[in-house]
PDB file of C-alpha atoms in Angstrom:
ATOM      1  CA  MET A 446    -115.683  37.131  60.499  1.00 43.00           C
ATOM      2  CA  PRO A 447    -111.977  37.518  60.456  1.00 55.00           C
ATOM      3  CA  GLY A 448    -110.981  33.869  60.766  1.00 76.00           C
ATOM      4  CA  THR A 449    -108.241  32.491  58.374  1.00 92.00           C
ATOM      5  CA  PHE A 450    -106.298  29.085  58.039  1.00 96.00           C
ATOM      6  CA  GLU A 451    -102.794  29.089  58.810  1.00 95.00           C
ATOM      7  CA  PRO A 452    -100.311  26.171  58.562  1.00 95.00           C
ATOM      8  CA  LEU A 453     -99.526  23.463  60.982  1.00 94.00           C
ATOM      9  CA  PRO A 454     -96.210  22.141  61.476  1.00 92.00           C
ATOM     10  CA  GLY A 455     -95.933  18.541  59.698  1.00 88.00           C
ATOM     11  CA  GLY A 456     -98.818  19.724  57.340  1.00 91.00           C
ATOM     12  CA  GLY A 457    -102.679  20.301  57.536  1.00 94.00           C
ATOM     13  CA  ALA A 458    -104.218  23.674  58.423  1.00 96.00           C
ATOM     14  CA  ALA A 459    -105.678  25.382  61.503  1.00 97.00           C
ATOM     15  CA  VAL A 460    -108.302  28.207  61.971  1.00 96.00           C
ATOM     16  CA  ALA A 461    -110.228  29.420  64.942  1.00 95.00           C
ATOM     17  CA  LEU A 462    -114.091  29.554  64.447  1.00 95.00           C
ATOM     18  CA  ASP A 463    -116.422  31.130  66.510  1.00 94.00           C
ATOM     19  CA  ASP A 464    -119.931  29.321  67.115  1.00 94.00           C
ATOM     20  CA  VAL A 465    -121.627  31.498  64.657  1.00 93.00           C
ATOM     21  CA  GLU A 466    -119.210  30.447  61.928  1.00 95.00           C
ATOM     22  CA  ILE A 467    -119.306  26.833  63.009  1.00 95.00           C
ATOM     23  CA  SER A 468    -123.078  27.081  62.882  1.00 95.00           C
ATOM     24  CA  ILE A 469    -122.719  28.657  59.286  1.00 95.00           C
ATOM     25  CA  ILE A 470    -120.617  26.183  57.679  1.00 97.00           C
ATOM     26  CA  ARG A 471    -122.195  23.187  59.541  1.00 97.00           C
ATOM     27  CA  SER A 472    -125.619  24.191  58.005  1.00 97.00           C
ATOM     28  CA  LEU A 473    -124.555  24.878  54.637  1.00 97.00           C
ATOM     29  CA  ALA A 474    -122.529  21.739  54.537  1.00 97.00           C
ATOM     30  CA  ALA A 475    -125.668  19.700  55.464  1.00 97.00           C
ATOM     31  CA  GLN A 476    -127.924  21.498  53.272  1.00 96.00           C
ATOM     32  CA  LEU A 477    -125.086  20.432  50.786  1.00 96.00           C
ATOM     33  CA  LEU A 478    -125.526  16.634  51.822  1.00 95.00           C
ATOM     34  CA  GLU A 479    -128.927  17.035  51.592  1.00 95.00           C
ATOM     35  CA  LEU A 480    -128.921  18.178  47.825  1.00 93.00           C
ATOM     36  CA  ILE A 481    -126.376  15.681  46.640  1.00 93.00           C
ATOM     37  CA  GLY A 482    -128.822  13.138  48.139  1.00 87.00           C
ATOM     38  CA  PRO A 483    -128.000   9.772  50.245  1.00 79.00           C
ATOM     39  CA  GLY A 484    -125.915   7.098  48.527  1.00 65.00           C
ATOM     40  CA  PRO A 485    -126.942   3.435  47.771  1.00 54.00           C
ATOM     41  CA  ALA A 486    -125.130   2.081  50.782  1.00 51.00           C
ATOM     42  CA  GLU A 487    -127.342   4.212  52.878  1.00 51.00           C
ATOM     43  CA  ASP A 488    -130.138   1.794  51.954  1.00 50.00           C
ATOM     44  CA  ALA A 489    -130.384  -1.028  54.081  1.00 44.00           C
ATOM     45  CA  SER A 490    -131.692  -3.095  50.954  1.00 50.00           C
ATOM     46  CA  ALA A 491    -128.971  -2.401  48.878  1.00 55.00           C
ATOM     47  CA  ASP A 492    -126.859  -5.105  47.256  1.00 58.00           C
ATOM     48  CA  PRO A 493    -123.087  -4.173  47.351  1.00 55.00           C
ATOM     49  CA  LEU A 494    -122.377  -6.158  44.097  1.00 52.00           C
ATOM     50  CA  ALA A 495    -125.428  -4.466  42.521  1.00 53.00           C
ATOM     51  CA  GLU A 496    -124.131  -1.171  43.571  1.00 52.00           C
ATOM     52  CA  LEU A 497    -120.559  -1.786  42.323  1.00 49.00           C
ATOM     53  CA  PHE A 498    -121.670  -2.226  39.134  1.00 52.00           C
ATOM     54  CA  ALA A 499    -124.926   0.174  38.948  1.00 62.00           C
ATOM     55  CA  ASP A 500    -124.506   2.841  36.357  1.00 70.00           C
ATOM     56  CA  GLY A 501    -125.423   6.492  37.108  1.00 73.00           C
ATOM     57  CA  PRO A 502    -127.473   8.771  35.449  1.00 75.00           C
ATOM     58  CA  SER A 503    -127.134   9.650  31.896  1.00 67.00           C
ATOM     59  CA  GLU A 504    -128.857  12.830  31.516  1.00 79.00           C
ATOM     60  CA  PRO A 505    -127.941  16.029  33.537  1.00 77.00           C
ATOM     61  CA  PRO A 506    -129.691  17.074  36.685  1.00 85.00           C
ATOM     62  CA  THR A 507    -132.725  19.443  36.521  1.00 86.00           C
ATOM     63  CA  ASP A 508    -131.667  21.401  39.406  1.00 90.00           C
ATOM     64  CA  PRO A 509    -129.413  24.438  38.477  1.00 91.00           C
ATOM     65  CA  VAL A 510    -127.323  24.082  41.269  1.00 92.00           C
ATOM     66  CA  LEU A 511    -126.779  20.317  40.695  1.00 90.00           C
ATOM     67  CA  ARG A 512    -125.945  21.175  37.288  1.00 89.00           C
ATOM     68  CA  ARG A 513    -123.326  23.297  38.578  1.00 90.00           C
ATOM     69  CA  LEU A 514    -121.903  20.820  40.909  1.00 91.00           C
ATOM     70  CA  PHE A 515    -122.102  17.959  38.244  1.00 89.00           C
ATOM     71  CA  PRO A 516    -121.489  19.991  34.930  1.00 86.00           C
ATOM     72  CA  ASP A 517    -121.499  18.035  31.435  1.00 81.00           C
ATOM     73  CA  ALA A 518    -118.008  16.913  29.812  1.00 76.00           C
ATOM     74  CA  TYR A 519    -116.906  17.226  26.415  1.00 63.00           C
ATOM     75  CA  THR A 520    -118.412  20.594  26.298  1.00 58.00           C
ATOM     76  CA  ASP A 521    -115.184  22.217  24.740  1.00 54.00           C
ATOM     77  CA  PRO A 522    -116.307  24.211  21.715  1.00 52.00           C
ATOM     78  CA  ALA A 523    -112.809  23.840  19.943  1.00 54.00           C
ATOM     79  CA  ARG A 524    -113.156  20.030  20.008  1.00 54.00           C
ATOM     80  CA  PHE A 525    -116.889  19.830  19.313  1.00 53.00           C
ATOM     81  CA  PRO A 526    -117.780  23.236  16.931  1.00 55.00           C
ATOM     82  CA  ASP A 527    -121.410  24.442  16.914  1.00 62.00           C
ATOM     83  CA  THR A 528    -122.835  22.283  14.424  1.00 68.00           C
ATOM     84  CA  ALA A 529    -125.855  19.843  14.799  1.00 71.00           C
ATOM     85  CA  GLU A 530    -124.171  16.565  14.161  1.00 72.00           C
ATOM     86  CA  GLN A 531    -121.070  17.793  16.646  1.00 69.00           C
ATOM     87  CA  ALA A 532    -123.585  18.736  19.102  1.00 68.00           C
ATOM     88  CA  GLU A 533    -124.946  15.572  19.137  1.00 74.00           C
ATOM     89  CA  GLU A 534    -121.528  14.003  19.709  1.00 72.00           C
ATOM     90  CA  ALA A 535    -120.743  15.921  22.398  1.00 71.00           C
ATOM     91  CA  LYS A 536    -123.717  15.170  23.866  1.00 76.00           C
ATOM     92  CA  ALA A 537    -123.403  11.566  23.288  1.00 78.00           C
ATOM     93  CA  TYR A 538    -119.798  11.383  25.028  1.00 76.00           C
ATOM     94  CA  SER A 539    -121.270  13.700  28.131  1.00 78.00           C
ATOM     95  CA  SER A 540    -124.126  11.179  28.521  1.00 81.00           C
ATOM     96  CA  GLU A 541    -121.587   8.354  28.395  1.00 80.00           C
ATOM     97  CA  PHE A 542    -119.388   9.880  30.717  1.00 80.00           C
ATOM     98  CA  ARG A 543    -121.825  11.154  33.336  1.00 81.00           C
ATOM     99  CA  ARG A 544    -123.329   7.612  33.409  1.00 82.00           C
ATOM    100  CA  TYR A 545    -120.132   6.036  34.485  1.00 83.00           C
ATOM    101  CA  THR A 546    -118.553   8.737  36.725  1.00 82.00           C
ATOM    102  CA  GLU A 547    -121.409  10.673  38.397  1.00 86.00           C
ATOM    103  CA  ASN A 548    -122.293   8.088  41.259  1.00 89.00           C
ATOM    104  CA  ASP A 549    -118.329   8.346  42.162  1.00 90.00           C
ATOM    105  CA  LEU A 550    -118.505  12.047  41.833  1.00 90.00           C
ATOM    106  CA  ARG A 551    -121.440  12.202  44.396  1.00 91.00           C
ATOM    107  CA  ALA A 552    -120.244   9.664  46.820  1.00 92.00           C
ATOM    108  CA  GLY A 553    -116.926  11.798  46.814  1.00 94.00           C
ATOM    109  CA  LYS A 554    -118.323  15.243  47.375  1.00 96.00           C
ATOM    110  CA  ARG A 555    -120.810  13.574  50.119  1.00 96.00           C
ATOM    111  CA  GLU A 556    -117.902  11.968  51.782  1.00 97.00           C
ATOM    112  CA  ASP A 557    -116.208  15.421  51.821  1.00 97.00           C
ATOM    113  CA  ALA A 558    -119.014  17.166  53.250  1.00 97.00           C
ATOM    114  CA  LEU A 559    -119.609  14.723  56.014  1.00 97.00           C
ATOM    115  CA  ALA A 560    -115.984  15.087  57.134  1.00 97.00           C
ATOM    116  CA  VAL A 561    -116.625  18.934  57.577  1.00 98.00           C
ATOM    117  CA  ILE A 562    -119.772  18.289  59.654  1.00 97.00           C
ATOM    118  CA  ARG A 563    -117.641  15.622  61.527  1.00 97.00           C
ATOM    119  CA  SER A 564    -114.640  17.560  62.178  1.00 96.00           C
ATOM    120  CA  LEU A 565    -116.691  20.621  63.312  1.00 96.00           C
ATOM    121  CA  ASP A 566    -118.799  18.270  65.571  1.00 95.00           C
ATOM    122  CA  GLU A 567    -115.768  16.995  67.251  1.00 93.00           C
ATOM    123  CA  LEU A 568    -114.790  20.498  67.814  1.00 92.00           C
ATOM    124  CA  THR A 569    -117.792  21.594  69.537  1.00 86.00           C
ATOM    125  CA  MET A 570    -117.450  18.654  71.547  1.00 83.00           C
ATOM    126  CA  GLY A 571    -114.090  19.216  72.544  1.00 70.00           C
ATOM    127  CA  ALA A 572    -114.760  23.231  73.262  1.00 62.00           C
ATOM    128  CA  GLY A 573    -117.397  22.092  75.812  1.00 55.00           C
ATOM    129  CA  ASP A 574    -114.681  20.210  78.214  1.00 52.00           C
ATOM    130  CA  GLY A 575    -112.164  23.212  77.550  1.00 48.00           C
ATOM    131  CA  GLU A 576    -111.048  26.464  79.116  1.00 43.00           C
ATOM    132  CA  GLY A 577    -110.730  30.090  77.764  1.00 38.00           C
ATOM    133  CA  GLU A 578    -112.863  29.481  74.182  1.00 45.00           C
ATOM    134  CA  GLY A 579    -116.610  30.451  73.758  1.00 46.00           C
ATOM    135  CA  GLU A 580    -119.072  27.753  74.002  1.00 55.00           C
ATOM    136  CA  GLY A 581    -119.200  26.044  70.497  1.00 53.00           C
ATOM    137  CA  GLY A 582    -116.148  27.830  69.258  1.00 80.00           C
ATOM    138  CA  GLY A 583    -112.388  26.861  69.339  1.00 92.00           C
ATOM    139  CA  ARG A 584    -109.377  26.224  67.144  1.00 94.00           C
ATOM    140  CA  LEU A 585    -109.943  23.834  64.500  1.00 96.00           C
ATOM    141  CA  GLU A 586    -106.950  21.750  63.231  1.00 96.00           C
ATOM    142  CA  LEU A 587    -106.916  19.741  60.482  1.00 97.00           C
ATOM    143  CA  THR A 588    -104.879  16.847  59.110  1.00 96.00           C
ATOM    144  CA  PRO A 589    -103.632  17.214  55.428  1.00 95.00           C
ATOM    145  CA  GLU A 590    -106.300  14.515  54.003  1.00 96.00           C
ATOM    146  CA  ARG A 591    -109.225  16.763  55.852  1.00 97.00           C
ATOM    147  CA  SER A 592    -107.725  20.044  54.896  1.00 97.00           C
ATOM    148  CA  VAL A 593    -108.256  18.872  51.258  1.00 97.00           C
ATOM    149  CA  GLN A 594    -111.767  17.776  51.885  1.00 98.00           C
ATOM    150  CA  TRP A 595    -112.747  21.055  53.619  1.00 98.00           C
ATOM    151  CA  LEU A 596    -111.372  22.777  50.404  1.00 97.00           C
ATOM    152  CA  LYS A 597    -113.583  20.758  48.125  1.00 97.00           C
ATOM    153  CA  THR A 598    -116.525  21.195  50.167  1.00 98.00           C
ATOM    154  CA  LEU A 599    -115.913  24.829  50.462  1.00 98.00           C
ATOM    155  CA  ASN A 600    -115.811  25.036  46.915  1.00 96.00           C
ATOM    156  CA  ASP A 601    -118.746  23.085  46.255  1.00 97.00           C
ATOM    157  CA  ILE A 602    -120.743  25.001  48.648  1.00 97.00           C
ATOM    158  CA  ARG A 603    -119.627  28.189  47.042  1.00 95.00           C
ATOM    159  CA  LEU A 604    -120.858  26.814  43.596  1.00 94.00           C
ATOM    160  CA  ALA A 605    -124.016  26.151  45.056  1.00 95.00           C
ATOM    161  CA  ILE A 606    -124.539  29.589  46.306  1.00 94.00           C
ATOM    162  CA  ALA A 607    -123.211  31.216  43.168  1.00 92.00           C
ATOM    163  CA  SER A 608    -125.988  29.113  41.245  1.00 92.00           C
ATOM    164  CA  ARG A 609    -128.504  30.528  43.554  1.00 91.00           C
ATOM    165  CA  LEU A 610    -127.669  34.091  43.315  1.00 89.00           C
ATOM    166  CA  ASP A 611    -127.088  33.413  39.214  1.00 87.00           C
ATOM    167  CA  ILE A 612    -123.344  34.595  39.612  1.00 84.00           C
ATOM    168  CA  THR A 613    -121.816  33.141  36.369  1.00 80.00           C
ATOM    169  CA  ASP A 614    -118.907  35.666  36.166  1.00 75.00           C
ATOM    170  CA  GLU A 615    -116.924  38.467  37.926  1.00 70.00           C
ATOM    171  CA  GLU A 616    -119.323  41.045  36.441  1.00 71.00           C
ATOM    172  CA  ASP A 617    -122.288  39.258  38.540  1.00 70.00           C
ATOM    173  CA  SER A 618    -120.306  39.198  41.630  1.00 69.00           C
ATOM    174  CA  GLU A 619    -119.626  43.041  41.623  1.00 74.00           C
ATOM    175  CA  ILE A 620    -123.298  43.893  41.157  1.00 78.00           C
ATOM    176  CA  LEU A 621    -124.320  41.725  44.058  1.00 77.00           C
ATOM    177  CA  TYR A 622    -121.394  42.826  46.288  1.00 76.00           C
ATOM    178  CA  ARG A 623    -123.326  46.191  46.047  1.00 83.00           C
ATOM    179  CA  LEU A 624    -126.928  45.162  47.471  1.00 85.00           C
ATOM    180  CA  PRO A 625    -128.220  47.382  49.834  1.00 87.00           C
ATOM    181  CA  ASP A 626    -128.756  45.779  53.570  1.00 86.00           C
ATOM    182  CA  THR A 627    -132.588  45.681  53.044  1.00 90.00           C
ATOM    183  CA  ASP A 628    -131.962  43.221  49.999  1.00 88.00           C
ATOM    184  CA  GLU A 629    -132.933  39.678  50.710  1.00 90.00           C
ATOM    185  CA  ARG A 630    -130.264  37.981  49.155  1.00 88.00           C
ATOM    186  CA  LYS A 631    -127.887  40.204  51.348  1.00 90.00           C
ATOM    187  CA  PRO A 632    -127.120  37.217  53.812  1.00 90.00           C
ATOM    188  CA  LEU A 633    -125.915  34.591  51.063  1.00 91.00           C
ATOM    189  CA  VAL A 634    -123.626  37.275  49.457  1.00 90.00           C
ATOM    190  CA  MET A 635    -121.952  37.939  52.818  1.00 90.00           C
ATOM    191  CA  ALA A 636    -121.631  34.202  53.402  1.00 93.00           C
ATOM    192  CA  TYR A 637    -120.526  33.502  49.613  1.00 91.00           C
ATOM    193  CA  LEU A 638    -117.972  36.360  50.292  1.00 90.00           C
ATOM    194  CA  TRP A 639    -116.688  35.100  53.744  1.00 93.00           C
ATOM    195  CA  LEU A 640    -116.396  31.686  52.395  1.00 95.00           C
ATOM    196  CA  GLY A 641    -114.476  32.675  49.052  1.00 92.00           C
ATOM    197  CA  GLY A 642    -111.739  34.253  51.704  1.00 93.00           C
ATOM    198  CA  LEU A 643    -111.862  31.328  53.746  1.00 96.00           C
ATOM    199  CA  GLN A 644    -111.440  28.919  50.901  1.00 96.00           C
ATOM    200  CA  GLU A 645    -108.579  31.585  49.562  1.00 95.00           C
ATOM    201  CA  SER A 646    -106.535  31.436  52.793  1.00 96.00           C
ATOM    202  CA  LEU A 647    -106.930  27.233  52.857  1.00 97.00           C
ATOM    203  CA  VAL A 648    -105.550  27.333  49.487  1.00 96.00           C
ATOM    204  CA  GLU A 649    -102.733  29.467  50.181  1.00 94.00           C
ATOM    205  CA  THR A 650    -102.073  27.239  53.316  1.00 94.00           C
ATOM    206  CA  LEU A 651    -101.790  24.005  51.367  1.00 92.00           C
ATOM    207  CA  MET A 652     -99.478  25.545  48.755  1.00 87.00           C
ATOM    208  CA  PRO A 653     -96.029  24.428  49.003  1.00 78.00           C
ATOM    209  CA  GLN A 654     -93.882  26.819  50.124  1.00 65.00           C
TER     210      GLN A 654
END
């Protein structure tokens, strides 16, 4: 899967994706959306004013993937040394911060993942009318704004995969990279590696020249 992003004149990025690559990214983005969950606005009975002033959760998620996507704030040991009193202080700050920010963070991640799915759907619909491209494949061209949404979602997907694979540092990664093909984790590891290369090429593309 050698596709990498390249810059577009005037900003943005482009990448050639085949139908398998499109299917993988779309499926993972859809799983990310399912994990994050629907927003209050998707509830037909939701009151817009109530949504505006609604508090978010004050406790970390129980799912380890969501804990990776929405980590605690104020956990810097230099600011909160490891004492019982200051640990409680850190917990209180984190709880309050989460209460006022997590709903917005979830909405932002949801919007970014939806943008990825929509851009892939637009690509596949356009490819069906074109010539010279395989069915479901084509050249994806992203505006600067949508490029950033892609970058954020690729990062979130890789964080989710890393959590499922128990990757916490480079040493964990090196061990998983050497898994035999018969290991059931191998497809996830390959996706993690491929998406990492795709993400890195997008970062380089968006960096000021």
